[in-house]
C-alpha cells in the first residue's frame, strides 16, 4: 500500500476509534450488517469476504477491524481501504470501501518514436521488469530520455500517464514520444591521459565525423580498440568517451589510456604452457595489480605443492622501462616428495586397512599436505562415529636420505601414531522444557539412547529431528540446545536436550494472490494447510511442491505473515502464473533400416534418411482450473511402395512414392480430479498414417481414459477406445495374407483397456537406478461395437542397477511379453479367429532385438516366403545392456538381445529365441535432453527364411534416447 493511502486509512481508524471512545463506558454496539464495496458495487468474492473479521450478530470490536485491514492489505490488490459506520434502527452497519490498485500490465508508445519499440521495451524491461509499477513512471521517463540521448536524440520529449482499465483492474502506461531529429558526429578528439613520446595512440578507434551519434556503437568501437591493445600486450588499456551536443552536432571526446606494454616471463623450473594463463591470469583479468600478482605467486606454489613439491617457491621480479613492464616469475620447485611407506600405530578399534582406506594416501603417491590433513580428519571422524571422543592423531613425516646423489625425488615415510582414548557410551538421555509434547513421543525421534555408543553426529541429528517435529506442530521459534557431560574417565556421557518451545502458531487465514486465471479453489485443493491447522514446515513445503507440480505457475511462494500480538498468523500464497499458451516446433532426421520390395517382389533391407517435423500448440488453465488442451502434429517425408497387382493376385510392379506419407495428429483434453476425485480424465482424438514393413495403414481413433496416481510409485488407468484402421499397400499374396486382413481390410474396433504402472526411475530419459513395470490388458467385443473380438495382454519390465565398477556404470535389464487370443466369428461363410494386423505383435528394431531391422524378427510362421513379416499373437523380447561412461558426454554400451514372435499363443516357446549382440555409443549434445544413440547389432542366428537368401548379418540404428 502506498504511503498516502496508508496514512488516510490510519486517519479513518483514528476517527472511528474516537467515536467509539466516547461510548467506551457503554455496551459496544451490535453489528447487524457488514458490506464490502468496490467502485460502487458490492463485493461477494469469497477470496475477499472471507478475510472480513467483523461479523453480523457480534459486538463491534476495533481488534476485528484492525485484523481485517491486515488481511486485505496482504492481498496487495488495493491502494486504499476505508471503513465507515452507519447507524441502523437495530444496530450498526460496517462498510469496507476498497479502492483497487491498477497494476501496469502493458506499456504503449505513441507519437514519433524514432527508435524501435522492441528496443525501447527491452530497455524498460531490463531496468523495471516486464511491467514497471505506476509510481515509477517518472523514473521510466528519465530512463528513456537517457536512452534517446545515448542514441543521438538529445532533444527527445517524453511524457507518461496511466490509463486504468476495469474488470480486471489493470492499467496501461502510455508513453508519448516526440523523438526529434537525430544528430551526427561533428567533431572527434582523442584524449590520451598517459601519452608520452614513446606512448602515442596507434590505430585510433573507428569513430568518424559524419556518422549518426550512437553511444552504444561508440563504446563498441572503443572496446574493440582496447581489446586490440591488450592483444598487443597493453594489458591495462582502457577507453571511454564523453559527448557534448552543439548546434553543429555531437562533439565526441575519446578518452584512452594504453598503459605499459606488459611482458610475462618464466624462469627456473618450467610450468606447462597450458597452465600458465590459468595460474597467472594477468591477460584474462587485464590487470597487473599487486593483489593479482600475489595471488598468481600463491597459485603457482599450490600447483607444485599439489604434485608433491612441498618446498616450491616463486619469486616475482618486475622490471619497468619507459612504456614497458616485464614481470618475471622465477620458479624453484625443489625436490618431489613421494610416499615410501604408510604405517599406523596404536590402532586397536580398527585394523590398519580400515584406517589407511580412510586416509586415502598410498605408497607411491606424491606427498601433499592437504591430502594428509583431510585424511587425518576422515580418520578422526571414523573414530568419533565409533564413540571415541578423545582420539588424538599427529602424523609424522620422515624424509629418507637419497639412495643416489642424482635422485630428483625424496622418499618419505608417513607414520600415523593414534592415541584412541576410551570409548564412550550413553549413560542417560534427558529432555527438558517440553510442556506440550509428551516425552515419549520425543524419545522415539532420538537415535541417541542409553546403552548405545555415543556419537556426536547422532546428537546433532537428534537436535534437528526434535526441532523439525516441533516446527511441524506449529512451534515456529522452537530452540533445541543439546549438551553433553562426560564422566571423568570419558567412558560415559549424559546427554541433555533443552527445549524452549515458544508459542504455537496456528493458521488464521490463507490469503492467495497472483491468480488472475487460476481459480482459488484449484489452489486451495493442493494446499495441505487449512485455517486452524498448526503452521508446520513440512506442510508448507509440501503445499509449495504440489502447487509447482501443477505446471500452471512460474513461481510459487508461501510465506507466513507474523503478528506479534497474536498466535494466529495468516499464510500468504503468492503465485506467478505461466503463460497459458504454449507453442513448440521440432525437427529431426531419422536413419533406419526398412524392408522394401525388390524388383522380384521379395523383401529387401534398405537404409533410409527420413526428415521429420513436428508442431505442438496447447493451452493450460482452462476456465480457472488445471485443465489443458493440446494439439500435436508430426509429418515425415518417407517413401512408400505402391503395389500394382493384376486381378489382385500376383505382384507385377512396385513403385516408390516419396512424400508426406507418414503423419500423426494427436488432440488431447485433460480434466484433472474429475468429479472431485483423485483421478484425471483424458480425452484423445488421433488421426494417424504410417508406413510399416509389410503394409501401410491409416487409423482414426477416439478414446477416453481415466487414470490416477495411487502412490508415489504406483498408478493405474482404465480406457475405452473406438477406432477404425484401413490397410493399404500390403506386401502379401492372397495365400500369404491372413484371412482376417482379407475379410476386414478396414476394421472397426471397440475395446476396453486397463493399465497398471510401477515406476521408481529417477530419470526417465537416461535412468540410473530404479525399475519400471507396466501391464496392459485390452478386450475388444462385438457386444460393444467391435467388428472382431479379442483379448490381449502385454507386460514389460525394466531395471537399472548401478554397478560399482566406475562412475555411471549401469546394467540395464528389460523384458517384454505379449499374448493375445482372438474370439471366433463367422464372416462371409468363413470362421475368423485371429487379430487384425494393427493389433498383432511385431518385434525387431532399435528398441527391440537390435540385430534385426524394424519388424523383421520372426520365424517361418510369421515371415512370408517373400520376406515380409505378418506379426503374431505372442511375442517375447529380453534385453541386457551394460552402459558405462567413456567421457563426460559420451557413454559406451554393449548389449545382448533375444526374442521372437509367434503366430499363435499356443506356439509360445522360450527355447525358440533368436539372439543378437552388439555395441553402441550415446552422446549428450547441448540443447537436447535425450542422448544421441548409435547402435550396431549383429544377428547371431542367421536363417534362410526367404528361399535362397540368408538374413542380413548386422543392422545400424541411429536414434535419440536410450533403447529402453
CSV table of C-alpha atoms in Angstrom, one decimal, residues 183-340:
chain,number,residue,atom,x,y,z
A,183,UNK,CA,22.3,14.3,-34.8
A,184,UNK,CA,25.6,13.3,-36.4
A,185,UNK,CA,29.1,13.4,-35.0
A,186,UNK,CA,30.5,16.8,-35.8
A,187,UNK,CA,33.9,16.5,-34.2
A,188,UNK,CA,36.1,13.7,-32.7
A,189,UNK,CA,39.0,14.4,-30.3
A,190,UNK,CA,41.3,11.9,-28.6
A,191,UNK,CA,42.4,12.5,-25.1
A,192,UNK,CA,45.3,10.2,-24.0
A,193,UNK,CA,46.0,10.7,-20.4
A,194,UNK,CA,49.3,8.7,-20.3
A,195,UNK,CA,50.7,10.0,-23.6
A,196,UNK,CA,54.5,10.2,-23.8
A,197,UNK,CA,56.8,10.5,-26.8
A,198,UNK,CA,57.1,6.7,-26.7
A,199,UNK,CA,53.5,6.0,-26.0
A,200,UNK,CA,51.1,7.5,-28.6
A,201,UNK,CA,47.9,6.3,-29.9
A,202,UNK,CA,48.3,3.9,-32.8
A,203,UNK,CA,45.3,2.8,-34.7
A,204,UNK,CA,42.6,5.1,-33.3
A,205,UNK,CA,39.1,3.8,-32.6
A,206,UNK,CA,36.7,3.6,-35.5
A,207,UNK,CA,34.7,6.7,-34.7
A,208,UNK,CA,34.3,9.2,-37.6
A,209,UNK,CA,32.8,12.6,-38.3
A,210,UNK,CA,29.5,12.3,-40.1
A,211,UNK,CA,28.3,9.1,-38.5
A,212,UNK,CA,25.0,9.3,-36.6
A,213,UNK,CA,25.8,9.5,-32.9
A,214,UNK,CA,25.1,6.3,-31.0
A,215,UNK,CA,26.8,5.8,-27.6
A,216,UNK,CA,26.4,2.0,-27.9
A,217,UNK,CA,28.3,1.9,-31.2
A,218,UNK,CA,31.0,4.3,-30.0
A,219,UNK,CA,31.5,2.2,-26.9
A,220,UNK,CA,31.7,-1.0,-29.0
A,221,UNK,CA,34.4,0.7,-31.2
A,222,UNK,CA,36.3,1.6,-28.0
A,223,UNK,CA,36.0,-1.9,-26.7
A,224,UNK,CA,37.4,-3.3,-29.9
A,225,UNK,CA,40.3,-0.8,-29.7
A,226,UNK,CA,41.0,-1.8,-26.1
A,227,UNK,CA,40.9,-5.5,-27.0
A,228,UNK,CA,43.3,-4.9,-29.8
A,229,UNK,CA,45.7,-3.1,-27.5
A,230,UNK,CA,45.5,-5.9,-24.9
A,231,UNK,CA,46.3,-8.5,-27.6
A,232,UNK,CA,49.4,-6.4,-28.4
A,233,UNK,CA,50.5,-6.6,-24.7
A,234,UNK,CA,49.0,-3.4,-23.3
A,235,UNK,CA,47.1,-5.3,-20.7
A,236,UNK,CA,45.8,-2.3,-18.8
A,237,UNK,CA,44.4,-0.5,-21.9
A,238,UNK,CA,41.2,1.4,-21.0
A,239,UNK,CA,38.9,3.6,-23.0
A,240,UNK,CA,35.7,5.6,-22.6
A,241,UNK,CA,34.1,8.7,-24.2
A,242,UNK,CA,32.1,11.9,-23.4
A,243,UNK,CA,29.8,13.8,-25.7
A,244,UNK,CA,28.7,17.4,-25.9
A,245,UNK,CA,25.7,18.3,-28.1
A,246,UNK,CA,26.2,21.6,-30.0
A,247,UNK,CA,24.2,23.2,-32.8
A,248,UNK,CA,26.7,21.6,-35.2
A,249,UNK,CA,26.1,18.1,-33.9
A,250,UNK,CA,27.8,15.8,-31.4
A,251,UNK,CA,31.2,16.8,-30.2
A,252,UNK,CA,32.8,13.4,-29.1
A,253,UNK,CA,35.9,13.1,-26.9
A,254,UNK,CA,37.6,9.7,-26.8
A,255,UNK,CA,39.4,9.1,-23.6
A,256,UNK,CA,42.1,6.4,-23.9
A,257,UNK,CA,44.8,5.1,-21.6
A,258,UNK,CA,47.1,2.4,-23.0
A,259,UNK,CA,49.4,1.8,-20.1
A,260,UNK,CA,52.7,0.0,-20.4
A,261,UNK,CA,53.3,-3.0,-22.7
A,262,UNK,CA,53.5,-6.0,-20.3
A,263,UNK,CA,55.7,-9.0,-20.9
A,264,UNK,CA,55.4,-12.1,-18.8
A,265,UNK,CA,58.5,-14.4,-18.4
A,266,UNK,CA,59.0,-17.6,-16.6
A,267,UNK,CA,62.5,-18.7,-15.4
A,268,UNK,CA,63.7,-21.6,-13.4
A,269,UNK,CA,61.7,-24.8,-13.4
A,270,UNK,CA,59.2,-25.0,-16.3
A,271,UNK,CA,55.4,-24.7,-16.0
A,272,UNK,CA,53.3,-26.4,-18.7
A,273,UNK,CA,52.2,-23.8,-21.2
A,274,UNK,CA,48.6,-25.0,-20.9
A,275,UNK,CA,48.5,-24.0,-17.2
A,276,UNK,CA,50.3,-20.6,-17.3
A,277,UNK,CA,47.4,-18.4,-18.2
A,278,UNK,CA,45.2,-20.2,-15.6
A,279,UNK,CA,47.8,-19.8,-12.8
A,280,UNK,CA,48.8,-16.2,-13.9
A,281,UNK,CA,45.5,-14.7,-15.2
A,282,UNK,CA,47.0,-11.3,-15.9
A,283,UNK,CA,45.9,-11.4,-19.6
A,284,UNK,CA,42.4,-12.7,-18.7
A,285,UNK,CA,41.9,-10.1,-15.9
A,286,UNK,CA,43.6,-7.3,-17.9
A,287,UNK,CA,45.3,-6.1,-14.7
A,288,UNK,CA,48.8,-6.1,-13.1
A,289,UNK,CA,47.5,-5.1,-9.6
A,290,UNK,CA,49.6,-6.1,-6.6
A,291,UNK,CA,46.9,-8.4,-5.3
A,292,UNK,CA,46.6,-10.2,-8.6
A,293,UNK,CA,50.4,-10.7,-8.7
A,294,UNK,CA,50.4,-12.1,-5.2
A,295,UNK,CA,47.6,-14.4,-6.0
A,296,UNK,CA,49.5,-15.7,-9.0
A,297,UNK,CA,52.6,-16.4,-6.9
A,298,UNK,CA,50.5,-18.4,-4.4
A,299,UNK,CA,48.7,-20.3,-7.3
A,300,UNK,CA,52.0,-21.4,-8.7
A,301,UNK,CA,53.2,-22.6,-5.3
A,302,UNK,CA,49.9,-24.5,-4.7
A,303,UNK,CA,50.2,-26.0,-8.2
A,304,UNK,CA,53.5,-27.6,-7.3
A,305,UNK,CA,52.5,-28.4,-3.7
A,306,UNK,CA,49.6,-30.5,-5.0
A,307,UNK,CA,52.1,-32.5,-7.1
A,308,UNK,CA,54.4,-33.3,-4.1
A,309,UNK,CA,56.9,-30.4,-4.4
A,310,UNK,CA,56.3,-29.1,-0.9
A,311,UNK,CA,59.4,-26.8,-0.9
A,312,UNK,CA,58.3,-25.0,-4.1
A,313,UNK,CA,59.0,-21.2,-4.0
A,314,UNK,CA,58.2,-18.4,-6.5
A,315,UNK,CA,60.0,-15.1,-6.8
A,316,UNK,CA,58.5,-12.2,-8.8
A,317,UNK,CA,60.7,-9.6,-10.3
A,318,UNK,CA,59.2,-6.6,-12.0
A,319,UNK,CA,61.4,-4.6,-14.4
A,320,UNK,CA,60.0,-1.2,-15.6
A,321,UNK,CA,61.2,0.7,-18.6
A,322,UNK,CA,59.5,3.7,-20.4
A,323,UNK,CA,56.3,2.2,-21.8
A,324,UNK,CA,57.2,-1.3,-20.8
A,325,UNK,CA,56.8,-3.6,-17.8
A,326,UNK,CA,58.4,-7.1,-17.7
A,327,UNK,CA,57.2,-9.5,-15.0
A,328,UNK,CA,59.5,-12.4,-14.4
A,329,UNK,CA,58.3,-15.4,-12.3
A,330,UNK,CA,61.4,-17.4,-11.1
A,331,UNK,CA,60.1,-20.9,-10.1
A,332,UNK,CA,62.1,-23.2,-7.9
A,333,UNK,CA,60.0,-26.3,-7.3
A,334,UNK,CA,62.6,-28.2,-5.3
A,335,UNK,CA,62.6,-32.0,-4.9
A,336,UNK,CA,59.4,-34.1,-5.3
A,337,UNK,CA,58.4,-35.9,-2.1
A,338,UNK,CA,56.9,-39.4,-2.7
A,339,UNK,CA,55.3,-41.6,0.0
A,340,UNK,CA,57.6,-44.6,0.6
